[in-house]
mmCIF file of C-alpha atoms in Angstrom:
data_model
loop_
_atom_site.group_PDB
_atom_site.id
_atom_site.type_symbol
_atom_site.label_atom_id
_atom_site.label_comp_id
_atom_site.label_asym_id
_atom_site.label_seq_id
_atom_site.Cartn_x
_atom_site.Cartn_y
_atom_site.Cartn_z
ATOM 1 C CA MET A 233 60.852 66.031 142.387
ATOM 2 C CA ASN A 234 57.647 66.400 144.384
ATOM 3 C CA SER A 235 55.634 67.346 141.282
ATOM 4 C CA HIS A 236 55.008 64.961 138.424
ATOM 5 C CA GLU A 237 57.392 65.438 135.514
ATOM 6 C CA ILE A 238 55.165 66.042 132.487
ATOM 7 C CA ASP A 239 55.826 66.728 128.816
ATOM 8 C CA TYR A 240 53.733 69.151 126.805
ATOM 9 C CA ARG A 241 53.129 70.757 123.442
ATOM 10 C CA ILE A 242 51.252 73.995 122.689
ATOM 11 C CA TYR A 243 49.147 74.215 119.525
ATOM 12 C CA GLY A 244 47.588 77.155 117.717
ATOM 13 C CA GLU A 245 48.330 80.833 117.340
ATOM 14 C CA GLU A 246 45.493 83.024 118.635
ATOM 15 C CA MET A 247 43.250 80.400 120.253
ATOM 16 C CA GLN A 248 45.768 78.020 121.766
ATOM 17 C CA TYR A 249 45.526 74.767 123.640
ATOM 18 C CA VAL A 250 48.172 72.774 125.498
ATOM 19 C CA GLU A 251 48.492 69.013 125.158
ATOM 20 C CA ILE A 252 49.959 67.293 128.226
ATOM 21 C CA GLU A 253 51.650 63.926 127.761
ATOM 22 C CA LEU A 254 51.330 61.699 130.835
ATOM 23 C CA ASP A 255 53.364 58.620 131.589
ATOM 24 C CA PRO A 256 51.667 55.832 133.598
ATOM 25 C CA ASN A 257 50.491 57.136 137.013
ATOM 26 C CA GLU A 258 51.357 60.741 136.170
ATOM 27 C CA GLY A 259 48.745 63.433 136.695
ATOM 28 C CA VAL A 260 47.866 67.025 135.955
ATOM 29 C CA ILE A 261 45.505 69.458 137.727
ATOM 30 C CA ALA A 262 43.364 72.059 135.989
ATOM 31 C CA GLU A 263 40.803 74.752 136.654
ATOM 32 C CA ALA A 264 37.192 73.731 136.064
ATOM 33 C CA GLY A 265 36.113 74.547 132.522
ATOM 34 C CA SER A 266 39.554 74.401 130.881
ATOM 35 C CA PHE A 267 39.365 70.726 129.793
ATOM 36 C CA MET A 268 39.321 70.130 126.036
ATOM 37 C CA MET A 269 39.924 66.417 125.265
ATOM 38 C CA MET A 270 41.704 63.309 126.535
ATOM 39 C CA ASP A 271 42.796 59.876 125.376
ATOM 40 C CA ASP A 272 41.270 56.625 126.542
ATOM 41 C CA GLY A 273 42.966 55.583 129.773
ATOM 42 C CA ILE A 274 42.851 59.009 131.418
ATOM 43 C CA LYS A 275 40.912 59.056 134.689
ATOM 44 C CA MET A 276 39.275 62.322 135.785
ATOM 45 C CA GLU A 277 38.817 63.080 139.489
ATOM 46 C CA THR A 278 37.362 66.138 141.259
ATOM 47 C CA ILE A 279 39.481 67.157 144.252
ATOM 48 C CA PHE A 280 39.467 69.756 147.043
ATOM 49 C CA GLY A 281 41.876 72.564 146.203
ATOM 50 C CA ASP A 282 44.932 71.527 144.213
ATOM 51 C CA GLY A 283 45.578 68.180 145.901
ATOM 52 C CA SER A 284 49.239 69.041 146.536
ATOM 53 C CA GLN A 285 49.107 68.196 150.268
ATOM 54 C CA LYS A 286 48.506 64.504 150.844
ATOM 55 C CA ASP A 287 48.825 64.249 154.640
ATOM 56 C CA GLN A 288 47.137 67.367 155.956
ATOM 57 C CA GLY A 289 43.854 65.731 156.922
ATOM 58 C CA PHE A 290 40.308 66.578 155.925
ATOM 59 C CA LEU A 291 40.140 69.933 157.738
ATOM 60 C CA GLY A 292 43.439 70.987 156.211
ATOM 61 C CA LYS A 293 42.130 70.173 152.756
ATOM 62 C CA VAL A 294 38.948 72.146 153.395
ATOM 63 C CA PHE A 295 40.968 75.145 154.603
ATOM 64 C CA GLY A 296 43.298 74.954 151.597
ATOM 65 C CA ALA A 297 40.380 74.749 149.216
ATOM 66 C CA GLY A 298 38.561 77.550 151.049
ATOM 67 C CA LYS A 299 41.419 79.939 150.362
ATOM 68 C CA ARG A 300 40.629 79.585 146.669
ATOM 69 C CA LEU A 301 37.272 81.242 147.272
ATOM 70 C CA LEU A 302 39.179 84.438 148.042
ATOM 71 C CA THR A 303 40.502 84.482 144.465
ATOM 72 C CA GLY A 304 37.028 83.944 143.014
ATOM 73 C CA GLU A 305 37.745 80.348 142.027
ATOM 74 C CA SER A 306 35.843 77.168 142.812
ATOM 75 C CA LEU A 307 36.487 75.091 145.927
ATOM 76 C CA PHE A 308 37.282 72.202 143.615
ATOM 77 C CA MET A 309 39.801 71.458 140.910
ATOM 78 C CA THR A 310 39.979 68.591 138.456
ATOM 79 C CA ALA A 311 42.830 66.084 138.348
ATOM 80 C CA PHE A 312 43.576 63.843 135.370
ATOM 81 C CA TYR A 313 45.642 60.659 135.750
ATOM 82 C CA ASN A 314 47.033 58.143 133.282
ATOM 83 C CA VAL A 315 45.878 54.789 134.701
ATOM 84 C CA LEU A 316 47.013 52.576 131.809
ATOM 85 C CA HIS A 317 50.362 51.477 130.399
ATOM 86 C CA GLY A 318 51.983 53.679 127.794
ATOM 87 C CA LYS A 319 51.731 57.415 127.273
ATOM 88 C CA ARG A 320 48.361 59.176 127.171
ATOM 89 C CA ASN A 321 47.453 62.778 126.305
ATOM 90 C CA VAL A 322 45.042 65.274 127.839
ATOM 91 C CA SER A 323 44.482 68.783 126.472
ATOM 92 C CA PHE A 324 43.356 72.103 127.952
ATOM 93 C CA ALA A 325 42.179 75.144 125.994
ATOM 94 C CA SER A 326 42.628 78.857 126.574
ATOM 95 C CA PRO A 327 39.376 80.620 127.556
ATOM 96 C CA TYR A 328 39.723 83.526 125.098
ATOM 97 C CA PRO A 329 42.162 84.702 122.380
ATOM 98 C CA GLY A 330 45.705 84.938 123.624
ATOM 99 C CA LYS A 331 48.752 82.880 124.527
ATOM 100 C CA ILE A 332 49.406 79.976 126.877
ATOM 101 C CA VAL A 333 52.597 80.539 128.864
ATOM 102 C CA PRO A 334 54.570 77.535 130.170
ATOM 103 C CA ILE A 335 56.143 78.269 133.557
ATOM 104 C CA ASP A 336 58.932 75.987 134.798
ATOM 105 C CA LEU A 337 58.832 76.689 138.534
ATOM 106 C CA MET A 338 62.332 75.266 138.964
ATOM 107 C CA GLU A 339 63.660 78.197 136.923
ATOM 108 C CA TYR A 340 61.996 80.690 139.303
ATOM 109 C CA ARG A 341 63.106 79.125 142.598
ATOM 110 C CA GLY A 342 59.800 77.373 143.113
ATOM 111 C CA LYS A 343 57.355 80.276 143.082
ATOM 112 C CA PHE A 344 55.483 82.380 140.524
ATOM 113 C CA ILE A 345 52.788 84.995 141.230
ATOM 114 C CA CYS A 346 49.976 85.564 138.737
ATOM 115 C CA GLN A 347 46.647 87.327 138.445
ATOM 116 C CA LYS A 348 43.587 85.538 139.812
ATOM 117 C CA ASP A 349 42.177 84.136 136.565
ATOM 118 C CA ALA A 350 45.453 83.419 134.726
ATOM 119 C CA PHE A 351 46.083 79.845 135.943
ATOM 120 C CA LEU A 352 45.138 77.129 133.436
ATOM 121 C CA CYS A 353 46.722 73.825 134.543
ATOM 122 C CA ALA A 354 49.829 72.366 136.195
ATOM 123 C CA ALA A 355 51.629 69.134 136.968
ATOM 124 C CA LYS A 356 50.206 67.196 139.898
ATOM 125 C CA GLY A 357 52.023 68.328 143.032
ATOM 126 C CA VAL A 358 52.157 72.031 142.159
ATOM 127 C CA SER A 359 50.465 74.110 144.864
ATOM 128 C CA VAL A 360 47.951 76.739 143.733
ATOM 129 C CA GLY A 361 47.533 79.169 146.614
ATOM 130 C CA VAL A 362 46.881 82.824 147.333
ATOM 131 C CA GLU A 363 49.294 85.733 147.624
ATOM 132 C CA PHE A 364 48.133 88.564 149.884
ATOM 133 C CA SER A 365 49.204 92.140 149.266
ATOM 134 C CA LYS A 366 50.659 93.855 152.319
ATOM 135 C CA ARG A 367 50.244 97.317 150.820
ATOM 136 C CA LEU A 368 46.933 99.119 151.218
ATOM 137 C CA GLY A 369 47.300 101.198 148.055
ATOM 138 C CA ARG A 370 48.081 98.206 145.894
ATOM 139 C CA GLY A 371 45.130 96.324 147.357
ATOM 140 C CA LEU A 372 42.641 99.151 146.820
ATOM 141 C CA PHE A 373 43.791 100.470 143.443
ATOM 142 C CA GLY A 374 46.041 97.844 141.903
ATOM 143 C CA GLY A 375 43.401 96.218 139.731
ATOM 144 C CA GLU A 376 44.053 92.767 141.218
ATOM 145 C CA GLY A 377 43.019 93.679 144.770
ATOM 146 C CA PHE A 378 44.709 92.338 147.878
ATOM 147 C CA ILE A 379 44.861 88.794 146.542
ATOM 148 C CA MET A 380 46.697 87.184 143.649
ATOM 149 C CA GLN A 381 47.443 83.535 142.962
ATOM 150 C CA LYS A 382 50.781 81.939 143.722
ATOM 151 C CA LEU A 383 52.076 78.789 142.073
ATOM 152 C CA GLU A 384 54.614 76.877 144.146
ATOM 153 C CA GLY A 385 56.543 73.670 143.577
ATOM 154 C CA ASP A 386 59.112 72.168 141.261
ATOM 155 C CA GLY A 387 56.977 71.240 138.250
ATOM 156 C CA MET A 388 55.451 72.811 135.157
ATOM 157 C CA ALA A 389 52.513 75.204 135.319
ATOM 158 C CA PHE A 390 50.609 76.943 132.534
ATOM 159 C CA VAL A 391 49.013 80.372 132.649
ATOM 160 C CA HIS A 392 46.964 82.218 130.056
ATOM 161 C CA ALA A 393 47.544 85.738 128.723
ATOM 162 C CA GLY A 394 45.063 87.694 126.594
ATOM 163 C CA GLY A 395 46.115 89.038 123.201
ATOM 164 C CA THR A 396 49.862 89.233 122.577
ATOM 165 C CA LEU A 397 52.358 88.360 125.291
ATOM 166 C CA ALA A 398 55.383 90.412 126.336
ATOM 167 C CA ARG A 399 58.128 88.913 128.533
ATOM 168 C CA LYS A 400 60.312 91.484 130.284
ATOM 169 C CA VAL A 401 63.485 90.712 132.217
ATOM 170 C CA LEU A 402 64.043 93.500 134.749
ATOM 171 C CA GLN A 403 67.481 94.265 136.104
ATOM 172 C CA PRO A 404 67.972 95.247 139.776
ATOM 173 C CA GLY A 405 66.341 98.626 140.339
ATOM 174 C CA GLU A 406 64.812 98.754 136.846
ATOM 175 C CA THR A 407 61.152 99.812 136.897
ATOM 176 C CA LEU A 408 58.389 99.046 134.417
ATOM 177 C CA ARG A 409 55.079 100.937 134.500
ATOM 178 C CA VAL A 410 52.102 98.911 133.310
ATOM 179 C CA ASP A 411 48.331 99.250 133.065
ATOM 180 C CA THR A 412 47.002 97.505 136.155
ATOM 181 C CA GLY A 413 44.921 95.027 134.141
ATOM 182 C CA CYS A 414 47.752 94.017 131.791
ATOM 183 C CA ILE A 415 49.816 92.093 134.342
ATOM 184 C CA VAL A 416 49.817 88.320 133.821
ATOM 185 C CA GLY A 417 52.379 87.402 136.459
ATOM 186 C CA PHE A 418 55.890 87.907 137.786
ATOM 187 C CA THR A 419 58.613 86.180 139.744
ATOM 188 C CA GLN A 420 58.822 86.414 143.516
ATOM 189 C CA ASP A 421 61.648 88.995 143.677
ATOM 190 C CA VAL A 422 59.743 91.620 141.675
ATOM 191 C CA ASP A 423 58.477 94.501 143.818
ATOM 192 C CA TYR A 424 54.861 95.225 142.803
ATOM 193 C CA ASP A 425 53.237 98.526 143.752
ATOM 194 C CA ILE A 426 51.038 101.254 142.251
ATOM 195 C CA GLU A 427 51.759 104.841 141.241
ATOM 196 C CA PHE A 428 49.379 107.762 140.768
ATOM 197 C CA VAL A 429 49.259 108.904 137.135
ATOM 198 C CA GLY A 430 49.433 112.567 138.146
ATOM 199 C CA GLY A 431 48.345 115.708 136.351
ATOM 200 C CA ILE A 432 44.824 117.147 136.158
ATOM 201 C CA LYS A 433 44.418 116.482 132.428
ATOM 202 C CA ASN A 434 45.787 112.951 132.703
ATOM 203 C CA THR A 435 43.531 112.197 135.649
ATOM 204 C CA ILE A 436 40.300 113.604 134.196
ATOM 205 C CA PHE A 437 40.699 113.154 130.447
ATOM 206 C CA GLY A 438 43.445 110.543 130.029
ATOM 207 C CA GLY A 439 41.090 107.553 129.909
ATOM 208 C CA GLU A 440 43.786 105.254 131.314
ATOM 209 C CA GLY A 441 42.677 105.231 134.941
ATOM 210 C CA LEU A 442 44.213 106.943 137.924
ATOM 211 C CA PHE A 443 47.049 104.523 138.658
ATOM 212 C CA PHE A 444 49.879 102.631 136.996
ATOM 213 C CA ALA A 445 51.231 99.360 138.276
ATOM 214 C CA THR A 446 54.954 99.651 138.939
ATOM 215 C CA LEU A 447 57.105 96.538 138.708
ATOM 216 C CA LYS A 448 60.645 96.885 140.020
ATOM 217 C CA GLY A 449 63.388 94.367 139.327
ATOM 218 C CA PRO A 450 65.169 92.115 139.545
ATOM 219 C CA GLY A 451 62.910 89.499 138.031
ATOM 220 C CA VAL A 452 60.802 88.396 135.081
ATOM 221 C CA VAL A 453 57.432 89.943 134.248
ATOM 222 C CA TYR A 454 54.766 88.748 131.803
ATOM 223 C CA ILE A 455 52.449 91.372 130.292
ATOM 224 C CA GLN A 456 49.296 90.837 128.188
ATOM 225 C CA SER A 457 48.030 93.222 125.527
ATOM 226 C CA LEU A 458 44.347 92.306 125.928
ATOM 227 C CA PRO A 459 43.056 91.800 129.480
ATOM 228 C CA PHE A 460 39.727 89.995 129.533
ATOM 229 C CA SER A 461 38.124 92.911 131.394
ATOM 230 C CA ARG A 462 39.047 95.217 128.506
ATOM 231 C CA LEU A 463 37.710 92.751 125.935
ATOM 232 C CA ALA A 464 34.478 92.297 127.891
ATOM 233 C CA GLY A 465 34.083 96.072 128.229
ATOM 234 C CA ARG A 466 34.323 96.568 124.474
ATOM 235 C CA VAL A 467 31.796 93.797 123.854
ATOM 236 C CA LEU A 468 29.357 95.258 126.378
ATOM 237 C CA ALA A 469 29.767 98.721 124.876
ATOM 238 C CA SER A 470 28.776 97.329 121.470
ATOM 239 C CA LEU A 471 25.646 95.528 122.646
ATOM 240 C CA PRO A 472 22.317 96.929 121.410
ATOM 241 C CA ARG A 473 20.577 99.248 123.836
ATOM 242 C CA GLY A 474 16.848 99.699 123.795
ATOM 243 C CA GLY A 475 16.510 97.259 120.924
ATOM 244 C CA LYS A 476 18.786 99.255 118.632
ATOM 245 C CA ASP A 477 22.427 98.683 117.765
ATOM 246 C CA LYS A 478 25.128 101.239 117.089
ATOM 247 C CA GLY A 479 25.092 100.897 113.315
ATOM 248 C CA GLU A 480 28.642 99.494 113.355
ATOM 249 C CA GLY A 481 30.099 102.988 113.340
ATOM 250 C CA SER A 482 28.096 104.312 110.390
ATOM 251 C CA ILE A 483 26.967 107.929 110.627
ATOM 252 C CA LEU A 484 23.656 106.674 109.203
ATOM 253 C CA GLY A 485 23.105 104.379 112.191
ATOM 254 C CA GLY A 486 20.289 101.881 111.621
ATOM 255 C CA LEU A 487 19.652 103.242 108.133
ATOM 256 C CA GLY A 488 23.173 102.203 107.255
ATOM 257 C CA ASP A 489 22.369 98.634 108.258
ATOM 258 C CA ILE A 490 19.377 98.548 105.930
ATOM 259 C CA ILE A 491 21.442 99.870 103.051
ATOM 260 C CA GLY A 492 24.196 97.400 103.856
ATOM 261 C CA GLY A 493 21.808 94.438 103.730
ATOM 262 C CA ASP A 494 21.163 93.940 107.437
ATOM 263 C CA ASN A 495 17.374 94.287 107.444
ATOM 264 C CA ARG A 496 16.633 93.264 110.994
ATOM 265 C CA PHE A 497 13.814 95.194 112.666
#
């Protein structure tokens, strides 16, 4: 194996975290901001990119890290190593309510494609790169743009899905239509494209956007019920405007808040 062979355990239901067990000299990489806690004896190191290429030279490392800017991520990642004898644990938390999905890259022939902000952490040696879309329509209207993340290697990786997770196994030629924001990731043989919703009423009044994502088998697809963009949109829609809130749905508006005991002015 080129990647470190790590053990793990996932805790929680709606706000999960994953605990990674590291043997001596084993390591794990993670996105900045996902760290939760670690045992004594774990060394933290900031690295260019994912640190999967050891002999590519400084310019190669800069180029590899620079590609991450295209996915909206930082140039740097954080690596955690067990530098003492015995097993040590380090934990990483999900950024919002949902599920942490363990991905054994060996089961998917060494490659898994996911949306740009889904990656959480992985065994040291797993490559976190970019996957470019070769289809103009998918790039312009697919919700994820021209660029997604690709996880390559032979170790464990962990991605995060918002809300409830659905795992679909598609047979050859079988097609699944999905809201463009609900895709978490899929295996390399899945054909990903977009499809126009169609119909004047659907287009103007449907409220579901103009395009579906179409995922055609064979392969495995992971779907989330609550994309972060949808969650953020609902939160923003509920924020007070002009110093007044929406009365939490009451037909009395602000008067309803006063009656209900919320006497803020």
